[in-house]
Amino acid sequence: MEFQWTYDQADTLLLRTFLKRQGISKKLLAKIKFQGGKIYVNNKEKNVLFSLKSHDKVTVVIPDEKGHDTLLADDVPIEIVFEDDHLLIVNKPPGVASIPAQYHPTGTMANRVKAYYVKQGYKNQVVHVVTRLDKDTSGLMLFAKHGFAHAKLDQELQKKTLIKKYQALVSGKIAALSEHGQINLPILRDRTSLIKRKTDESGQSALTEYWLSERNKQIALVDIQLHTGRTHQIRVHFSAVECPLLGDELYGGRMDLGITRQALHCCALSFKHPFTGEMLAFSLPLAKDMEIIAKEL
């Protein structure tokens, strides 16, 4: 894959410094150097110690990613929300894990995307998961189609300019929920469980913002934005304020209202395209099982 830039400053600058500013890491530079990539300035091959002058045209050729045999392909259709040369956004159904585990090497979204890449004959075959979701959470999931895109999207995640929003159905003390509020409680691993988390003053800081959308005597639909990314954060926080998610047996959610998985859906995703600079925004309606319950509100 080829990328081009023009250096437009008056002062000279090391090519290595310029490439770093474009988001090319040391690891990616090593890959370019040792795996068949090229770096050109004004159509002439150069090394990273070359000094750029104003109006120099820089071209970087990044070698294709052949893919890993350890990631098996599952030929199961995926619902594509958006795709271009750099990004793939899909609608993940509930009950499907994001990535394989040691004893569950297949059946995940990564396996399905791998099969899609193979069928399409893409030159880059490595599956780069940018935003993963819990197995029973539905909604928007973002993949990068090559390592350079993944690195640049990770920078957006670190800068918190990549925004994910969720919708959840909760029960319990919903009368106490304000129209707009924040849950600011640290989270750590619960020592009584391999997977469970809990709120505790000694944990990592965690902030969840929510807006009340609809409510009746038993159930509330809330819109949620995470300001930190702790494991199970939404589930733990709403359980801590005694409004656990429907279907979330692990954290005390009701299992008698027609849904048996945590009622959580990634409904919106917005970020700046890592190469075009365009602001992108995507949204999805609730998954069918959540929609049936929400309609009763």
Coordinates of C-alpha atoms in Angstrom, one line a residue:
M1 CA 0.0 0.0 0.0
E2 CA 1.3 3.4 -1.0
F3 CA 1.0 6.7 0.9
Q4 CA 2.2 10.2 -0.2
W5 CA 2.8 13.5 1.5
T6 CA 4.4 16.8 0.5
Y7 CA 6.7 18.6 3.0
D8 CA 5.6 22.2 3.1
Q9 CA 7.9 23.8 5.7
A10 CA 10.7 26.3 5.0
D11 CA 13.3 24.7 7.3
T12 CA 14.9 21.3 6.5
L13 CA 13.7 18.3 8.5
L14 CA 15.0 14.8 8.9
L15 CA 12.9 12.3 6.9
R16 CA 12.6 10.1 10.0
T17 CA 11.1 13.0 12.0
F18 CA 8.7 13.8 9.2
L19 CA 7.5 10.2 9.0
K20 CA 7.0 10.0 12.8
R21 CA 4.8 13.1 12.6
Q22 CA 2.7 11.2 10.0
G23 CA 2.1 8.4 12.5
I24 CA 4.7 5.9 11.2
S25 CA 6.2 4.2 14.3
K26 CA 9.7 2.7 14.7
K27 CA 8.1 -0.8 14.4
L28 CA 6.5 0.1 11.1
L29 CA 9.7 1.7 9.8
A30 CA 11.5 -1.6 10.6
K31 CA 8.8 -3.5 8.7
I32 CA 9.2 -1.2 5.7
K33 CA 13.0 -1.7 5.8
F34 CA 13.2 -5.4 6.3
Q35 CA 9.9 -6.8 4.6
G36 CA 10.0 -5.2 1.2
G37 CA 8.8 -1.7 1.7
K38 CA 10.3 1.4 0.2
I39 CA 10.7 5.1 1.0
Y40 CA 11.1 7.6 -1.8
V41 CA 11.7 11.4 -1.9
N42 CA 10.8 12.9 -5.3
N43 CA 10.7 9.4 -6.8
K44 CA 14.2 8.5 -5.6
E45 CA 14.7 5.9 -2.8
K46 CA 16.1 7.5 0.4
N47 CA 16.9 6.4 3.9
V48 CA 15.4 8.0 7.0
L49 CA 18.4 10.3 7.6
F50 CA 17.7 12.2 4.4
S51 CA 17.0 16.0 5.0
L52 CA 13.8 17.1 3.5
K53 CA 13.4 20.5 1.9
S54 CA 10.2 22.5 1.2
H55 CA 8.0 21.0 -1.5
D56 CA 9.7 17.6 -1.4
K57 CA 7.3 14.8 -2.2
V58 CA 7.5 11.8 0.1
T59 CA 6.2 8.4 -0.9
V60 CA 6.1 5.4 1.4
V61 CA 5.3 1.8 0.2
I62 CA 4.2 -0.4 3.1
P63 CA 4.5 -4.2 2.4
D64 CA 1.3 -6.3 2.4
E65 CA 0.3 -8.2 5.5
K66 CA 0.0 -11.9 4.6
G67 CA -2.1 -12.9 7.6
H68 CA -1.6 -15.4 10.4
D69 CA -2.4 -19.1 10.0
T70 CA -3.2 -19.1 13.7
L71 CA -6.4 -17.1 13.1
L72 CA -8.9 -19.5 11.5
A73 CA -11.5 -18.3 9.0
D74 CA -15.2 -18.7 9.7
D75 CA -17.2 -18.3 6.5
V76 CA -20.2 -16.7 8.2
P77 CA -21.7 -13.5 6.7
I78 CA -21.0 -10.2 8.3
E79 CA -23.2 -7.1 8.3
I80 CA -21.0 -4.3 6.9
V81 CA -21.9 -0.7 8.0
F82 CA -18.9 1.0 6.3
E83 CA -15.8 0.0 4.3
D84 CA -13.0 1.7 2.4
D85 CA -9.4 0.9 1.8
H86 CA -8.4 1.5 5.4
L87 CA -11.5 0.8 7.6
L88 CA -14.2 -1.8 8.1
I89 CA -17.1 -1.2 10.5
V90 CA -19.5 -4.1 11.1
N91 CA -22.7 -4.7 13.2
K92 CA -21.7 -7.3 15.7
P93 CA -24.6 -9.5 16.8
P94 CA -25.0 -10.5 20.5
G95 CA -23.5 -13.9 21.5
V96 CA -20.4 -13.6 19.3
A97 CA -17.0 -12.8 20.9
S98 CA -14.8 -10.2 19.4
I99 CA -11.6 -12.2 19.3
P100 CA -10.6 -15.9 19.8
A101 CA -9.5 -17.3 23.1
Q102 CA -7.1 -20.2 23.8
Y103 CA -9.9 -22.8 24.1
H104 CA -12.3 -21.1 21.6
P105 CA -10.2 -20.5 18.4
T106 CA -13.3 -20.0 16.2
G107 CA -16.7 -18.4 16.2
T108 CA -15.7 -14.8 16.8
M109 CA -16.0 -11.6 14.7
A110 CA -12.2 -11.8 14.0
N111 CA -12.7 -15.2 12.4
R112 CA -15.6 -14.0 10.3
V113 CA -13.7 -10.9 9.1
K114 CA -10.7 -13.1 8.3
A115 CA -13.0 -15.2 6.0
Y116 CA -14.4 -12.1 4.4
Y117 CA -10.8 -10.8 3.6
V118 CA -9.9 -14.1 2.1
K119 CA -13.0 -14.2 -0.1
Q120 CA -12.5 -10.7 -1.3
G121 CA -8.8 -11.5 -2.1
Y122 CA -7.5 -8.5 -0.2
K123 CA -3.7 -8.2 -0.2
N124 CA -3.7 -7.3 3.5
Q125 CA -5.0 -10.4 5.4
V126 CA -4.2 -9.4 9.0
V127 CA -7.3 -8.7 11.1
H128 CA -6.8 -5.5 13.2
V129 CA -9.5 -5.1 15.9
V130 CA -9.7 -1.4 17.0
T131 CA -12.8 -1.4 19.2
R132 CA -13.8 -4.7 20.7
L133 CA -17.1 -5.5 22.4
D134 CA -18.0 -8.0 25.1
K135 CA -19.4 -11.3 23.7
D136 CA -23.0 -10.4 24.6
T137 CA -22.9 -6.7 23.6
S138 CA -24.2 -5.9 20.2
G139 CA -23.5 -3.1 17.8
L140 CA -20.8 -1.2 16.0
M141 CA -17.3 -2.7 15.9
L142 CA -14.4 -1.0 14.1
F143 CA -11.5 -2.9 12.3
A144 CA -8.5 -1.4 10.6
K145 CA -7.6 -3.0 7.3
H146 CA -3.8 -2.6 7.7
G147 CA -1.3 -1.9 10.5
F148 CA -0.7 1.8 9.7
A149 CA -4.5 2.5 10.0
H150 CA -4.6 0.6 13.3
A151 CA -1.7 2.7 14.7
K152 CA -3.3 5.9 13.7
L153 CA -6.7 4.9 15.1
D154 CA -5.0 3.8 18.4
Q155 CA -3.7 7.4 18.6
E156 CA -7.3 8.6 18.4
L157 CA -8.3 6.3 21.1
Q158 CA -5.5 7.5 23.4
K159 CA -6.5 11.1 22.7
K160 CA -10.1 10.2 23.3
T161 CA -11.2 11.7 20.0
L162 CA -12.7 8.4 18.9
I163 CA -16.2 8.4 20.6
K164 CA -18.3 5.3 21.3
K165 CA -21.9 5.6 22.6
Y166 CA -24.1 2.9 24.0
Q167 CA -27.7 2.2 24.8
A168 CA -28.7 0.0 27.7
L169 CA -31.9 -1.3 29.3
V170 CA -31.7 -1.2 33.1
S171 CA -34.0 -2.1 36.0
G172 CA -33.9 -1.8 39.8
K173 CA -33.9 1.7 41.5
I174 CA -34.6 3.5 38.2
A175 CA -36.7 6.1 39.9
A176 CA -33.4 7.5 41.4
L177 CA -31.8 8.0 38.0
S178 CA -31.6 11.6 37.0
E179 CA -32.2 12.9 33.5
H180 CA -28.5 13.3 33.0
G181 CA -25.8 12.0 35.3
Q182 CA -22.4 10.6 35.8
I183 CA -21.1 7.5 37.6
N184 CA -17.6 8.1 38.9
L185 CA -16.5 5.0 40.7
P186 CA -13.1 3.3 40.5
I187 CA -13.1 -0.3 39.3
L188 CA -10.9 -3.3 40.0
R189 CA -11.0 -7.1 39.5
D190 CA -13.2 -9.0 41.9
R191 CA -10.9 -11.6 43.6
T192 CA -13.8 -14.0 44.0
S193 CA -14.1 -14.4 40.1
L194 CA -11.9 -14.8 37.1
I195 CA -14.0 -12.4 35.1
K196 CA -16.0 -10.2 37.4
R197 CA -15.2 -6.7 38.3
K198 CA -16.4 -4.4 41.2
T199 CA -16.2 -0.8 42.3
D200 CA -13.6 -0.1 45.0
E201 CA -11.7 3.0 46.1
S202 CA -8.4 1.2 45.4
G203 CA -9.3 0.5 41.7
Q204 CA -8.6 2.3 38.5
S205 CA -10.6 5.5 37.9
A206 CA -13.7 5.0 35.8
L207 CA -16.3 7.6 34.6
T208 CA -19.6 6.8 32.8
E209 CA -21.9 9.5 31.6
Y210 CA -25.6 8.8 30.9
W211 CA -28.8 10.4 29.7
L212 CA -32.2 9.0 30.6
S213 CA -34.1 8.3 27.4
E214 CA -37.3 6.5 28.5
R215 CA -38.6 5.0 31.7
N216 CA -41.6 3.1 33.1
K217 CA -42.1 1.5 36.6
Q218 CA -39.8 -1.4 35.8
I219 CA -37.3 -0.5 33.1
A220 CA -35.3 2.5 31.8
L221 CA -33.6 3.0 28.5
V222 CA -30.4 5.0 29.0
D223 CA -27.9 6.6 26.5
I224 CA -24.3 6.2 27.6
Q225 CA -20.9 7.6 26.8
L226 CA -17.8 6.2 28.3
H227 CA -15.0 8.6 29.4
T228 CA -12.7 5.7 30.4
G229 CA -12.4 2.1 29.1
R230 CA -12.4 -0.3 32.0
T231 CA -13.5 -3.9 31.5
H232 CA -17.3 -4.3 32.1
Q233 CA -17.4 -0.6 33.0
I234 CA -21.1 0.1 32.1
R235 CA -22.3 -3.2 33.6
V236 CA -20.3 -2.6 36.9
H237 CA -21.3 1.0 37.2
F238 CA -25.1 0.5 36.7
S239 CA -25.0 -2.5 39.1
A240 CA -23.2 -0.3 41.7
V241 CA -26.0 2.3 41.6
E242 CA -28.6 -0.6 41.9
C243 CA -29.8 -0.3 38.3
P244 CA -28.2 -3.4 36.7
L245 CA -28.6 -4.2 33.0
L246 CA -31.4 -6.5 32.0
G247 CA -30.2 -10.0 31.3
D248 CA -26.8 -9.4 33.0
E249 CA -26.9 -12.3 35.4
L250 CA -23.2 -11.8 36.4
Y251 CA -24.0 -8.3 37.9
G252 CA -27.5 -8.9 39.3
G253 CA -29.6 -8.1 36.3
R254 CA -33.2 -9.3 35.9
M255 CA -33.6 -12.5 33.8
D256 CA -37.4 -12.6 33.6
L257 CA -38.1 -9.8 31.2
G258 CA -37.5 -11.5 27.9
I259 CA -33.7 -11.0 27.4
T260 CA -31.0 -13.3 28.6
R261 CA -27.9 -11.4 27.7
Q262 CA -26.7 -8.0 29.0
A263 CA -29.0 -5.5 27.3
L264 CA -26.1 -3.3 26.0
H265 CA -25.7 -2.0 22.4
C266 CA -23.0 0.1 20.9
C267 CA -25.2 2.5 18.9
A268 CA -22.9 5.2 17.7
L269 CA -19.3 5.7 16.7
S270 CA -17.6 8.9 15.6
F271 CA -14.0 9.7 14.7
K272 CA -11.7 11.5 12.3
H273 CA -10.7 9.4 9.3
P274 CA -7.0 8.6 9.8
F275 CA -6.0 9.5 6.2
T276 CA -8.6 11.8 4.7
G277 CA -9.2 13.9 7.9
E278 CA -13.0 13.7 7.3
M279 CA -15.2 13.4 10.4
L280 CA -17.1 10.2 10.3
A281 CA -20.2 9.3 12.3
F282 CA -22.2 6.1 12.3
S283 CA -25.3 4.9 14.2
L284 CA -27.3 1.7 14.5
P285 CA -30.8 1.1 15.9
L286 CA -31.2 -1.3 18.8
A287 CA -30.7 -5.0 18.3
K288 CA -34.0 -6.8 17.8
D289 CA -34.1 -8.4 21.3
M290 CA -33.6 -5.0 23.0
E291 CA -35.9 -3.2 20.6
I292 CA -38.9 -5.4 21.5
I293 CA -38.5 -4.5 25.1
A294 CA -37.8 -0.8 24.4
K295 CA -41.0 -0.5 22.4
E296 CA -43.0 -1.2 25.6
L297 CA -41.6 2.0 27.0

